[in-house]
N, C-alpha and C. Protein backbone atom coordinates (compact mmCIF):
# COMPACT_ATOMS: atom_id res chain seq x y z
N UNK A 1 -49.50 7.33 42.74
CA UNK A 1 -48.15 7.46 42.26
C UNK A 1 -47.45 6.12 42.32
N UNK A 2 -48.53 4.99 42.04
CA UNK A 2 -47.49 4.09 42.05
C UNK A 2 -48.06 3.25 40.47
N UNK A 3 -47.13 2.58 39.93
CA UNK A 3 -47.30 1.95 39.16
C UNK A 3 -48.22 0.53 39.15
N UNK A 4 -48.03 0.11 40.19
CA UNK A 4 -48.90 -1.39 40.48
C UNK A 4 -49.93 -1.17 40.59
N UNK A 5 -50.46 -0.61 41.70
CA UNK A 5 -51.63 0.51 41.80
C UNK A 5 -52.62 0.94 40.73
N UNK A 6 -52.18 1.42 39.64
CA UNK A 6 -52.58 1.86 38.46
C UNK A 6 -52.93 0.54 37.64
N UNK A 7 -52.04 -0.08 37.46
CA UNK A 7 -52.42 -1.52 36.36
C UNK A 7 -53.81 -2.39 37.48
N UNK A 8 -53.17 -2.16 38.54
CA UNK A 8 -54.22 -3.14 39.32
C UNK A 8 -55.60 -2.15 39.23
N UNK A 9 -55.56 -1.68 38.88
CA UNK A 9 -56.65 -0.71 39.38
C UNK A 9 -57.35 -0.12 37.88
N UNK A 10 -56.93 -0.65 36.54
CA UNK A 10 -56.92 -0.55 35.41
C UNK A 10 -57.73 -2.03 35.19
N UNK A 11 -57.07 -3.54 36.04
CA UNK A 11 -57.60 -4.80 35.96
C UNK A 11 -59.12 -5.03 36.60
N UNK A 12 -59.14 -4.63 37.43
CA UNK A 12 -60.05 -4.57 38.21
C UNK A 12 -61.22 -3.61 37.37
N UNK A 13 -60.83 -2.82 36.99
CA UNK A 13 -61.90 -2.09 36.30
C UNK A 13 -62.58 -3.11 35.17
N UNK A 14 -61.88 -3.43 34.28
CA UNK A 14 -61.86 -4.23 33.34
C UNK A 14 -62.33 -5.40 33.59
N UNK A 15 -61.93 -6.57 34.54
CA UNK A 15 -62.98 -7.42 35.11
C UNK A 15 -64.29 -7.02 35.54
N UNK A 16 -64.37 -6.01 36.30
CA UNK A 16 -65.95 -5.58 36.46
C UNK A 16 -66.83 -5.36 35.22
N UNK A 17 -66.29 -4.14 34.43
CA UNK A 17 -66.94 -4.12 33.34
C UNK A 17 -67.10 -4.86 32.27
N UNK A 18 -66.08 -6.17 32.48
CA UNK A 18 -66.34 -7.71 31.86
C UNK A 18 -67.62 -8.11 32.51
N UNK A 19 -67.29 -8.40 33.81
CA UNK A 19 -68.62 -9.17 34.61
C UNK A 19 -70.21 -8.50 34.24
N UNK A 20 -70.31 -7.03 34.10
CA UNK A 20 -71.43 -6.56 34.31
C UNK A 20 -71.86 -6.45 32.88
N UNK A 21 -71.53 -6.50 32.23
CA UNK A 21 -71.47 -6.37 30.26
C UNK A 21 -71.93 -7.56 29.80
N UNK A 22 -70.81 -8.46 29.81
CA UNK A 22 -71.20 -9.80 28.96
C UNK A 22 -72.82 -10.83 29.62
N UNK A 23 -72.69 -10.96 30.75
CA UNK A 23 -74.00 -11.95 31.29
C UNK A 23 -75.09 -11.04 30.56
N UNK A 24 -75.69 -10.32 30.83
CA UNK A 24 -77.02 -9.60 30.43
C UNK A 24 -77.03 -9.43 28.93
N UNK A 25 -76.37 -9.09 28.46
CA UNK A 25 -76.04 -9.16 26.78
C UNK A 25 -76.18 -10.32 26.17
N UNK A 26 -75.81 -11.53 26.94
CA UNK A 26 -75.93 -12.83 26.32
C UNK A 26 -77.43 -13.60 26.79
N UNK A 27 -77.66 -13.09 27.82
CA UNK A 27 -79.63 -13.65 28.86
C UNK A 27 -80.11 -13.11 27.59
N UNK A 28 -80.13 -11.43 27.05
CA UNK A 28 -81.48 -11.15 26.56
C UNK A 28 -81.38 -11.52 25.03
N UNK A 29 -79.95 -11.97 24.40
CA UNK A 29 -79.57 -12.47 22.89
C UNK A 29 -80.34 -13.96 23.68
N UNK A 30 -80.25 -14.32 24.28
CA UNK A 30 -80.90 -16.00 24.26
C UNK A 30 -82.67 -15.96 24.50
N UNK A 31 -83.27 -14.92 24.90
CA UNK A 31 -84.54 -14.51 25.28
C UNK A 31 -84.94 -14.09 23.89
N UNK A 32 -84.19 -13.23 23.10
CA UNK A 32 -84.85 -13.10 22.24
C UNK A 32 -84.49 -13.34 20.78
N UNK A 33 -84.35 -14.44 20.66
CA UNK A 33 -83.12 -14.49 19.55
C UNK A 33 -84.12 -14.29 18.06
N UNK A 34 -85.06 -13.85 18.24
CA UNK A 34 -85.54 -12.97 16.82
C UNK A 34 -85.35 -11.76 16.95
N UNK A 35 -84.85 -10.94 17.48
CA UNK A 35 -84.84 -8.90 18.01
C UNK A 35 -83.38 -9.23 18.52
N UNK A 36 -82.28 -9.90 18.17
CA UNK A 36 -81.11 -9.75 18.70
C UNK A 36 -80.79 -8.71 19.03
N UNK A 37 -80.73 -7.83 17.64
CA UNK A 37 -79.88 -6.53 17.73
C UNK A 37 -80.54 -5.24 18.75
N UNK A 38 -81.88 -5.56 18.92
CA UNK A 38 -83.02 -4.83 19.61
C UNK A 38 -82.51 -5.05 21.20
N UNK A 39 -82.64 -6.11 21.80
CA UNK A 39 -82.23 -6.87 22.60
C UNK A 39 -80.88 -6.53 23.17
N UNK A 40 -79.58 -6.70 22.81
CA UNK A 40 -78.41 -6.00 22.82
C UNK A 40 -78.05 -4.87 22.81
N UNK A 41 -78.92 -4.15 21.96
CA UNK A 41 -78.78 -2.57 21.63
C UNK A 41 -79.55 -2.10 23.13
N UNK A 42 -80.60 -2.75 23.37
CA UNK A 42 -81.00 -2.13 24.37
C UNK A 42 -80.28 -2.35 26.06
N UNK A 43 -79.30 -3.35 26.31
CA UNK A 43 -78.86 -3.71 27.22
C UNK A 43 -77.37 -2.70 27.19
N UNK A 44 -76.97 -2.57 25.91
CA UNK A 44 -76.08 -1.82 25.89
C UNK A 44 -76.04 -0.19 25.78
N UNK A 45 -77.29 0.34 25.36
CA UNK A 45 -77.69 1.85 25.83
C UNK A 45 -77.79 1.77 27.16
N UNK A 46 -78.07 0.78 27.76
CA UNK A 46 -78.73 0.94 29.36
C UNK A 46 -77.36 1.02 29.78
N UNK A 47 -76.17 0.32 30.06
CA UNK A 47 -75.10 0.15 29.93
C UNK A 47 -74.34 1.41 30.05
N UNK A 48 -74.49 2.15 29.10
CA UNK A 48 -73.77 3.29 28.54
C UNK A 48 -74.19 4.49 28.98
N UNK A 49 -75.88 4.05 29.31
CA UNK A 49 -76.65 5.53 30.05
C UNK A 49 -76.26 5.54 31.63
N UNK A 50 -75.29 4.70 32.29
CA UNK A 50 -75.19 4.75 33.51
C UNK A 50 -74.66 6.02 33.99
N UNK A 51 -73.85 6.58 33.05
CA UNK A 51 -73.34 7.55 32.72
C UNK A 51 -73.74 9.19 32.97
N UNK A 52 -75.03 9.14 32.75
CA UNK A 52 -76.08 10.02 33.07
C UNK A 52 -76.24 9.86 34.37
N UNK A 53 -76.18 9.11 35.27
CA UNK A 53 -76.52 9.31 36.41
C UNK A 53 -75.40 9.21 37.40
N UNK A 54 -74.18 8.88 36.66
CA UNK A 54 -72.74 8.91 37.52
C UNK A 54 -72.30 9.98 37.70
N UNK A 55 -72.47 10.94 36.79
CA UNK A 55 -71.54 12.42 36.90
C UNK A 55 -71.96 13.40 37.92
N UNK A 56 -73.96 13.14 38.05
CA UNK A 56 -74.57 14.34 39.29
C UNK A 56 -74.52 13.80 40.57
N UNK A 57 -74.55 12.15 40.38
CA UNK A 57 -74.12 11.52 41.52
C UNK A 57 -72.72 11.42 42.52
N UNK A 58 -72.07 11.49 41.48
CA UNK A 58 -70.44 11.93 42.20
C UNK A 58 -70.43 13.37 42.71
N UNK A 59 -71.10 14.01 41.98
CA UNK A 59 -70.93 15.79 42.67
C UNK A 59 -71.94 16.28 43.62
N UNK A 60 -73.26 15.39 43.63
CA UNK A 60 -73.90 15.32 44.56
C UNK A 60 -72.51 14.97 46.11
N UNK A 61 -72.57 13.62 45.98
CA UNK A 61 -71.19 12.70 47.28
C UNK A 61 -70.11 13.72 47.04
N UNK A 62 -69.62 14.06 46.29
CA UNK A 62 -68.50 15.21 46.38
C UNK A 62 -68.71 16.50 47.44
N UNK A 63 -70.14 16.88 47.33
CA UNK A 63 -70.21 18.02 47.78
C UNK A 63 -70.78 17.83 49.66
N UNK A 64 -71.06 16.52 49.77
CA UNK A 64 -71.69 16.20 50.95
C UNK A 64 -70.45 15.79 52.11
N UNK A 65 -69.30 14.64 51.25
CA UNK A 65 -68.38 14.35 51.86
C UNK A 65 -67.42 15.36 51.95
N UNK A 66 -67.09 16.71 51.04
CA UNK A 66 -65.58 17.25 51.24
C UNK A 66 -65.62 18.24 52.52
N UNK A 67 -64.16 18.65 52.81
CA UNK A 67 -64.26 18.95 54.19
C UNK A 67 -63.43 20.10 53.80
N UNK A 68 -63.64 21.37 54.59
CA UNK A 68 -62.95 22.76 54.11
C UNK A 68 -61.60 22.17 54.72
N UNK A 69 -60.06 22.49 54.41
CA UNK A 69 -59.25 22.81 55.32
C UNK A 69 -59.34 23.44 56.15
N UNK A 70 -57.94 23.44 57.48
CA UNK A 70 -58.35 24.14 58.55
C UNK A 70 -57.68 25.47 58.50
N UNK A 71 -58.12 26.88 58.87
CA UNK A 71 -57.33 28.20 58.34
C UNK A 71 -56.65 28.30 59.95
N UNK A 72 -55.13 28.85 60.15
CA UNK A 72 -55.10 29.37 61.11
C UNK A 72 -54.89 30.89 61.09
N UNK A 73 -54.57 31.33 60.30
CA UNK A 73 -54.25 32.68 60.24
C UNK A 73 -53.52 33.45 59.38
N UNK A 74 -53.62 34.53 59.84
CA UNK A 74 -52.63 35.29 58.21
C UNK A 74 -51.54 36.21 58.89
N UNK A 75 -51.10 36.32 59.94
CA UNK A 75 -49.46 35.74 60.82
C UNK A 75 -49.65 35.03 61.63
N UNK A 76 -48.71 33.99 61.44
CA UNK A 76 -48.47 33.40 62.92
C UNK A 76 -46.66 33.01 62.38
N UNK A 77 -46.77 32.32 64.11
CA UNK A 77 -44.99 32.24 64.05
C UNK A 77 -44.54 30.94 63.19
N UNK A 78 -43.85 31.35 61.99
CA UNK A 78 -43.37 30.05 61.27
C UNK A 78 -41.72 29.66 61.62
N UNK A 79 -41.82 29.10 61.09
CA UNK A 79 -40.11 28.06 60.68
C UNK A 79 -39.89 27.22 60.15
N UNK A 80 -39.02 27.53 59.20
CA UNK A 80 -38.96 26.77 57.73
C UNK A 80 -37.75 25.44 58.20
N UNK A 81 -37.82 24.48 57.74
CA UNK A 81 -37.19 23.50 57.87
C UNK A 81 -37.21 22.44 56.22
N UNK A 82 -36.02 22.13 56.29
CA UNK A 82 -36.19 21.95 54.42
C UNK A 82 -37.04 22.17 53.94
N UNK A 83 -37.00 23.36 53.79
CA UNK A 83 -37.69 24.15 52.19
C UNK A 83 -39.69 24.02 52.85
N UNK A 84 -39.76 23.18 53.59
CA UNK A 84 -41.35 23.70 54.21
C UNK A 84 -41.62 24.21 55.75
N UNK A 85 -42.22 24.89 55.46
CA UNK A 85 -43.35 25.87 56.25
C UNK A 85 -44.00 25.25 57.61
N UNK A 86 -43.66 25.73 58.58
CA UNK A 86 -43.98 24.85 60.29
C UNK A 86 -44.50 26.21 60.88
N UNK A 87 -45.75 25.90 61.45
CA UNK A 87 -46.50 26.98 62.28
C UNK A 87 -46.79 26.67 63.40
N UNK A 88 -46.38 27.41 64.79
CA UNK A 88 -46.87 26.99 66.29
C UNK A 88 -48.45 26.88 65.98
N UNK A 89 -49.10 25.96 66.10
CA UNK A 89 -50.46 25.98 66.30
C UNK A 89 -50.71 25.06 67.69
N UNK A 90 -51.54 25.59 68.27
CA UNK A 90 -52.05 25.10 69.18
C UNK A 90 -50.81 24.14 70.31
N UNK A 91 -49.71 25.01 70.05
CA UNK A 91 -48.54 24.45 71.02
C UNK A 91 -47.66 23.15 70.22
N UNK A 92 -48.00 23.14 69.56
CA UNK A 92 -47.23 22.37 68.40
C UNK A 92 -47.34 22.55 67.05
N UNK A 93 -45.30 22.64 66.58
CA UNK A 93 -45.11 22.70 65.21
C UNK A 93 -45.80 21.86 64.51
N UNK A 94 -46.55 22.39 63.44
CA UNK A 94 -47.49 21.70 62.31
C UNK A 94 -46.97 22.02 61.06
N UNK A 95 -46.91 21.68 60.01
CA UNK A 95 -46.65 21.88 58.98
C UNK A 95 -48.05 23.34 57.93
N UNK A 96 -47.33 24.23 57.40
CA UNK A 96 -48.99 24.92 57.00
C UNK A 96 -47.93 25.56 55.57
N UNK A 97 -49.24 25.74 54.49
CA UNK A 97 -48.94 26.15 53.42
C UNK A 97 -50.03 27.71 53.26
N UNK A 98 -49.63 28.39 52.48
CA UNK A 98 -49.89 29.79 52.51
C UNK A 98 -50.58 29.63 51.01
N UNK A 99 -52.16 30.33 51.17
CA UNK A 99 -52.44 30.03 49.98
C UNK A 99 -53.24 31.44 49.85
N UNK A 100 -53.04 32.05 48.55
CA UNK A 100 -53.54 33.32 48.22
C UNK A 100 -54.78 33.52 47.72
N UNK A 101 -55.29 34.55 47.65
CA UNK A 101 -56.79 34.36 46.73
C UNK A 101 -56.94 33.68 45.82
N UNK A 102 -55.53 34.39 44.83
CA UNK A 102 -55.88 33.24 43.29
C UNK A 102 -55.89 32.04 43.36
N UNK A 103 -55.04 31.63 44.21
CA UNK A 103 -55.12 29.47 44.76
C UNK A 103 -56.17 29.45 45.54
N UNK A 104 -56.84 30.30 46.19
CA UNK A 104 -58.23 29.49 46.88
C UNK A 104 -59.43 29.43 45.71
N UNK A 105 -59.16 30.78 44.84
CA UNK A 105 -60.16 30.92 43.90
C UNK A 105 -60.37 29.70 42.87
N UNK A 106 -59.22 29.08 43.16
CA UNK A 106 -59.31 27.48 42.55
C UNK A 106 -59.46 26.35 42.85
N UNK A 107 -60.18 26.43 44.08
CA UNK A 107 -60.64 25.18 45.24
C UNK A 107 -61.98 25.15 44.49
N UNK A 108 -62.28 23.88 45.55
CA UNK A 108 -64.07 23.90 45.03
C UNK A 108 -64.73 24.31 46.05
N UNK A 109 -63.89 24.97 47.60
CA UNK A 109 -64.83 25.65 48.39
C UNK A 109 -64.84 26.95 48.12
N UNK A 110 -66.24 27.82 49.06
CA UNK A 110 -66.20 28.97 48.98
C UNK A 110 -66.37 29.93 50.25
N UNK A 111 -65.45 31.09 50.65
CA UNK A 111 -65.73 31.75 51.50
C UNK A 111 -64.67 31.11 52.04
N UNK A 112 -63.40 30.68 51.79
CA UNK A 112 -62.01 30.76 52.15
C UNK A 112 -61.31 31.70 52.12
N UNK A 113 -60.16 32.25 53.36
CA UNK A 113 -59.58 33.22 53.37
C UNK A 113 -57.91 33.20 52.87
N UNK A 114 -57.67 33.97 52.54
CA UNK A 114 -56.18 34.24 52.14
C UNK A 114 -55.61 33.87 53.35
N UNK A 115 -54.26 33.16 53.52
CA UNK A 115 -53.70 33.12 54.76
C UNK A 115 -53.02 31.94 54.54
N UNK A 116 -52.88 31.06 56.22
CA UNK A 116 -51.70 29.91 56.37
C UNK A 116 -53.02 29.02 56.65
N UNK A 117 -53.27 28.03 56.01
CA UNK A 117 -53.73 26.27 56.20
C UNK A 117 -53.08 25.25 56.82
N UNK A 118 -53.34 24.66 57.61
CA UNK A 118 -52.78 23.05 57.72
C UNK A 118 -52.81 22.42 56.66
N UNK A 119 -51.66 21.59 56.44
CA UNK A 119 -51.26 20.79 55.11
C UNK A 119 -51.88 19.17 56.19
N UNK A 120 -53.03 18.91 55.14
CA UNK A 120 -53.36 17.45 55.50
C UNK A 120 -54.49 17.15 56.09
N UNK A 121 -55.24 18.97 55.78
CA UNK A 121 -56.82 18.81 56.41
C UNK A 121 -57.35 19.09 55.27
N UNK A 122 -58.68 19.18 55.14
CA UNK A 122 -59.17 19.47 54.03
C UNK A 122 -59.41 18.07 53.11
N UNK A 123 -60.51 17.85 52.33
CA UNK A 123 -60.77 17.08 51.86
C UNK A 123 -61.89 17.38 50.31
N UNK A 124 -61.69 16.80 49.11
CA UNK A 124 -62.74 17.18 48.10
C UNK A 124 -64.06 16.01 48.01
N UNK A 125 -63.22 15.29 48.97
CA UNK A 125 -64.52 14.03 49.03
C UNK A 125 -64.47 12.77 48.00
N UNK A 126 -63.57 13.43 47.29
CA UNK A 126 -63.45 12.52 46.22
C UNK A 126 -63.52 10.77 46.37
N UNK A 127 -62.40 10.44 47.41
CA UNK A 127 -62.31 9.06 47.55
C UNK A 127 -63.73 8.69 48.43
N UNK A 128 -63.98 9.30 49.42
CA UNK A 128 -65.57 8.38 49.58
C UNK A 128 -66.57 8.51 48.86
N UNK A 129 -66.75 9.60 47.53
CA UNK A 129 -67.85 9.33 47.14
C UNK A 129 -67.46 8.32 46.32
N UNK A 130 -66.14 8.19 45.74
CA UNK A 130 -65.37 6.86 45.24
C UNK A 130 -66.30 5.41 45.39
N UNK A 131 -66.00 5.44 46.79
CA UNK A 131 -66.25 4.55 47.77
C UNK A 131 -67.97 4.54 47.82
N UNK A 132 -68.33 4.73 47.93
CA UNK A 132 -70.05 5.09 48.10
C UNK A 132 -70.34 4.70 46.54
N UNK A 133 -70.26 5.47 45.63
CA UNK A 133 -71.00 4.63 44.14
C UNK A 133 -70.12 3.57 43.72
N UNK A 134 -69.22 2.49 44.73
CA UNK A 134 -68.67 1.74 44.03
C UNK A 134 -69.63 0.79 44.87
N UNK A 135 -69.74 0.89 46.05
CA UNK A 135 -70.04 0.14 47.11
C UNK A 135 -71.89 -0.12 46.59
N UNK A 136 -72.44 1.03 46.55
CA UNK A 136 -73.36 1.11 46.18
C UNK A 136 -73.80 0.53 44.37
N UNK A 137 -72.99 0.34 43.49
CA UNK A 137 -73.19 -0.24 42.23
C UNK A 137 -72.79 -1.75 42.11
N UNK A 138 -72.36 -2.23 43.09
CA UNK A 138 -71.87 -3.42 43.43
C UNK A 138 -72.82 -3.90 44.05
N UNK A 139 -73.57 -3.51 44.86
CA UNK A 139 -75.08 -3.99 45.49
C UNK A 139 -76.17 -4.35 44.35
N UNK A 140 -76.26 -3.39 43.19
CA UNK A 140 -77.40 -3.26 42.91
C UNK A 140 -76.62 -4.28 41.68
N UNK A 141 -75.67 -4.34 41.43
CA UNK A 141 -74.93 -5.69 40.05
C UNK A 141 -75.60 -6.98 40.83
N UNK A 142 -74.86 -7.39 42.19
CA UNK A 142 -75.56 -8.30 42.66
C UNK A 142 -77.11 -8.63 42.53
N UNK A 143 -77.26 -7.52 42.99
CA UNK A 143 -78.97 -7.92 43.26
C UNK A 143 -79.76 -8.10 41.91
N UNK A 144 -79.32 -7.52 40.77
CA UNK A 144 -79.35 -7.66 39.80
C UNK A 144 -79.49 -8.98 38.87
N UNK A 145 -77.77 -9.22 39.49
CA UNK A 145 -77.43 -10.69 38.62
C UNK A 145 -78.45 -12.12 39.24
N UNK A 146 -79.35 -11.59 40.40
CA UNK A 146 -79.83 -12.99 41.02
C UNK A 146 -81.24 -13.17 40.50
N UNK A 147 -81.26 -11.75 39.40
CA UNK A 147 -82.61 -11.79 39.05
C UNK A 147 -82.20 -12.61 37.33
N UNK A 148 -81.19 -12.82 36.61
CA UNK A 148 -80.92 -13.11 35.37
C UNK A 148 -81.49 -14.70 35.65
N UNK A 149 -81.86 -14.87 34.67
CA UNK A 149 -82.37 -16.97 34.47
C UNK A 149 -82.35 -17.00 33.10
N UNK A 150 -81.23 -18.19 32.92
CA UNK A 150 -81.29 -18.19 31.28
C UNK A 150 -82.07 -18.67 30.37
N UNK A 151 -82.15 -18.60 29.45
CA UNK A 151 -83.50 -19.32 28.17
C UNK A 151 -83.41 -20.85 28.33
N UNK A 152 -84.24 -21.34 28.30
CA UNK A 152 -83.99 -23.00 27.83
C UNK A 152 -83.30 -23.18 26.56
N UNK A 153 -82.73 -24.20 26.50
CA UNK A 153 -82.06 -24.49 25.15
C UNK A 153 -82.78 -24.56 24.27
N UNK A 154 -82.16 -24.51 23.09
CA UNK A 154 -83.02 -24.10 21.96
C UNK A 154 -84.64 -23.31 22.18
N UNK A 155 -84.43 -22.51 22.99
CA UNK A 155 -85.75 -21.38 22.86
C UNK A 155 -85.93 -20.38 22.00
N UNK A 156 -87.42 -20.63 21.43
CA UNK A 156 -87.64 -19.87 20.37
C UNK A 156 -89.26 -19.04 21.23
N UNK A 157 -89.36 -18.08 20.86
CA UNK A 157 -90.64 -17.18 21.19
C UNK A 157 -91.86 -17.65 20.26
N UNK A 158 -92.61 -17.83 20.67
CA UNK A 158 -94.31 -18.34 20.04
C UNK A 158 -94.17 -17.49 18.92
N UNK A 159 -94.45 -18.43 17.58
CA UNK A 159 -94.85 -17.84 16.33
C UNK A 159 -93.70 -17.18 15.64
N UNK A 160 -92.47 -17.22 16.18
CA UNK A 160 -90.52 -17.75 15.93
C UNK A 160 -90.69 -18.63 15.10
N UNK A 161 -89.51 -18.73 13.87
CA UNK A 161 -88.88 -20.10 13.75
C UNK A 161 -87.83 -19.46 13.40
N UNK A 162 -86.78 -20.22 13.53
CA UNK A 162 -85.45 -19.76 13.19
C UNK A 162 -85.19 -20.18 11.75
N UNK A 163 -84.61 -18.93 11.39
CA UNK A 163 -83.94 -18.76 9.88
C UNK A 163 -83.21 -20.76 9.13
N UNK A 164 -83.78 -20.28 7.99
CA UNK A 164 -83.54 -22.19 7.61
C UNK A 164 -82.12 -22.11 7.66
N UNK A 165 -82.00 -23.26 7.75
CA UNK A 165 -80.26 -23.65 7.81
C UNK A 165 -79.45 -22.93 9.62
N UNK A 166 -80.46 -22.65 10.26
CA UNK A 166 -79.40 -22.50 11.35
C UNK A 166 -80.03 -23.66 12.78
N UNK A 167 -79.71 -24.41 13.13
CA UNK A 167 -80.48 -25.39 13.80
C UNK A 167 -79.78 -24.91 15.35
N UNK A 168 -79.04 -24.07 15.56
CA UNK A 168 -78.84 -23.84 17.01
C UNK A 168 -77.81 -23.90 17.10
N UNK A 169 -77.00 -25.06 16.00
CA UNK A 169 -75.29 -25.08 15.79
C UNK A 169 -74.51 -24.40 15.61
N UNK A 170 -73.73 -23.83 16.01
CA UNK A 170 -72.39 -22.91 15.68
C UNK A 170 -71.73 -23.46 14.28
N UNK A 171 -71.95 -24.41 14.23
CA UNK A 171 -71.19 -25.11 13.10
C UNK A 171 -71.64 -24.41 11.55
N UNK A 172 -72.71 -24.28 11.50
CA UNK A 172 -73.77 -24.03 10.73
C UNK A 172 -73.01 -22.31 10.08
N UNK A 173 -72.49 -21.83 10.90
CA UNK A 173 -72.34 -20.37 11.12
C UNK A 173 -71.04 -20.17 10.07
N UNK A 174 -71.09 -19.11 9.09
CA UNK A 174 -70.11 -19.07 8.56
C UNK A 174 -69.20 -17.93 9.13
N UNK A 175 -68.03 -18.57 9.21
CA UNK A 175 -67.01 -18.28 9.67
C UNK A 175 -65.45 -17.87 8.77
N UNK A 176 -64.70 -16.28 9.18
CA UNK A 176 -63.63 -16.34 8.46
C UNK A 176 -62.66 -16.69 9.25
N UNK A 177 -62.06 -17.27 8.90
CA UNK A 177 -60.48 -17.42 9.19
C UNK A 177 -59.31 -16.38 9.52
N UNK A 178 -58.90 -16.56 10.73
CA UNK A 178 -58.07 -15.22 11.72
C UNK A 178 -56.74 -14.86 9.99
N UNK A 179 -56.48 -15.82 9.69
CA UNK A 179 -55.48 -15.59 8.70
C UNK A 179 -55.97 -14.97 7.47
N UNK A 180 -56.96 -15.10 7.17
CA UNK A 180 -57.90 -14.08 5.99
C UNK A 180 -58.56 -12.78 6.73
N UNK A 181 -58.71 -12.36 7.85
CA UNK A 181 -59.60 -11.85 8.29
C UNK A 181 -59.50 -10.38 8.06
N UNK A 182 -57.77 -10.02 8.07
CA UNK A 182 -57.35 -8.56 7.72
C UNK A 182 -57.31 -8.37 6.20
N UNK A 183 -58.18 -9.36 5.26
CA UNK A 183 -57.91 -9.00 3.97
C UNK A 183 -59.61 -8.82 3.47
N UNK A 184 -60.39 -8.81 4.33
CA UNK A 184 -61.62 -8.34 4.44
C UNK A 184 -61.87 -7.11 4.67
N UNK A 185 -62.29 -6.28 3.26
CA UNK A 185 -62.97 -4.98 3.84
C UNK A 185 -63.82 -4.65 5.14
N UNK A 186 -64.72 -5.06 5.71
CA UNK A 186 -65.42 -5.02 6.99
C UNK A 186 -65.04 -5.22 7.98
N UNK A 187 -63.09 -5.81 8.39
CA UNK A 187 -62.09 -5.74 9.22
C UNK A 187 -61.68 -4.39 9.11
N UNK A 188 -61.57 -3.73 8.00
CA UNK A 188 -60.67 -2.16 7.82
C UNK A 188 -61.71 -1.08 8.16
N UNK A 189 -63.13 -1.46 8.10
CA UNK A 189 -63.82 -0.67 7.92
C UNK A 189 -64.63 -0.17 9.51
N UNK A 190 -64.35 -1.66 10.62
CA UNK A 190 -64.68 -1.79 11.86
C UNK A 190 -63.35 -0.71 12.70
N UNK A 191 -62.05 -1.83 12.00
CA UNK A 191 -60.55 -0.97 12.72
C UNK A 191 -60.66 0.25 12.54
């Protein structure tokens, strides 16, 4: 609920998935610069298939880390104090919320009872498994990135030659102009 929080946490995403995207995309375009699109396409399915293994992995850590709330009962002595709910438990006022079948029937535990909860126990696990495949995908980026070594310059693969007229130069490369660029069909057709 906070605004900074969110952008920072929007940046950070975005630098990572800068960092982990562009290096490997550009190693295997320089490794193989006859199969570019082969090469790229395949760094970027890999990329995209992480996906497949993030969603059973989080509900795997979801289901290992969350923690039932704690039930105390279905009377005990309350007292309301602005507008929330205080239960003697264990010799001290606690705060507890009353939750019915149909609101438990919408938890992700099971074999919860109708009754009064402590407000502030209970857990879905969410933030450590958070924590665990971030911690854990950050290991394996590293360990990863120490394995990348780039092409020698001008490297071509045995029995390669590069297309006539391109000698390695950018210069060589035809290029449109940012001020013509929206008057190109294949700008309207990408947007």
């Amino acid at each position: 609920h906070n605004i900074y929080l969110m952008y920072g946490s929007i940046a950070l995403i975005a630098l990572g998935s800068g960092s982990i995207y562009t290096p490997p995309v550009q190693t295997m375009i320089d490794w193989f610069p006859d199969r570019k699109g082969l090469a790229s396409g395949l760094v970027i399915g890999g990329f995209g298939s992480g996906a497949l293994f993030f969603a059973p992995s989080m509900t795997y850590l979801m289901s290992k880390f969350s923690q039932v709330p704690t039930y105390i009962g279905q009377s005990v002595e309350l007292m309301t104090e602005g507008g929330r709910q205080f239960a003697n438990h264990c010799g001290q006022w606690e705060e507890v919320v009353y939750a019915s079948a149909s609101e438990l029937a919408k938890l992700p535990y099971t074999g919860l009872t109708e009754g009064y909860y402590l407000v502030g126990t209970g857990s879905t696990g969410l933030g450590l498994a958070y924590t665990t495949i971030g911690l854990t995908y950050t290991a394996l980026i590293f360990a990863s990135a120490l394995t990348l070594k780039r092409a020698p310059p001008l490297y071509a693969p045995a029995g390669w030659s590069p297309p006539a007229g391109s000698s390695g130069d950018l210069s060589a490369v035809r290029s449109v102009h940012v001020d013509v660029v929206h008057k190109t069909p294949q700008f309207w057709l990408l947007f």
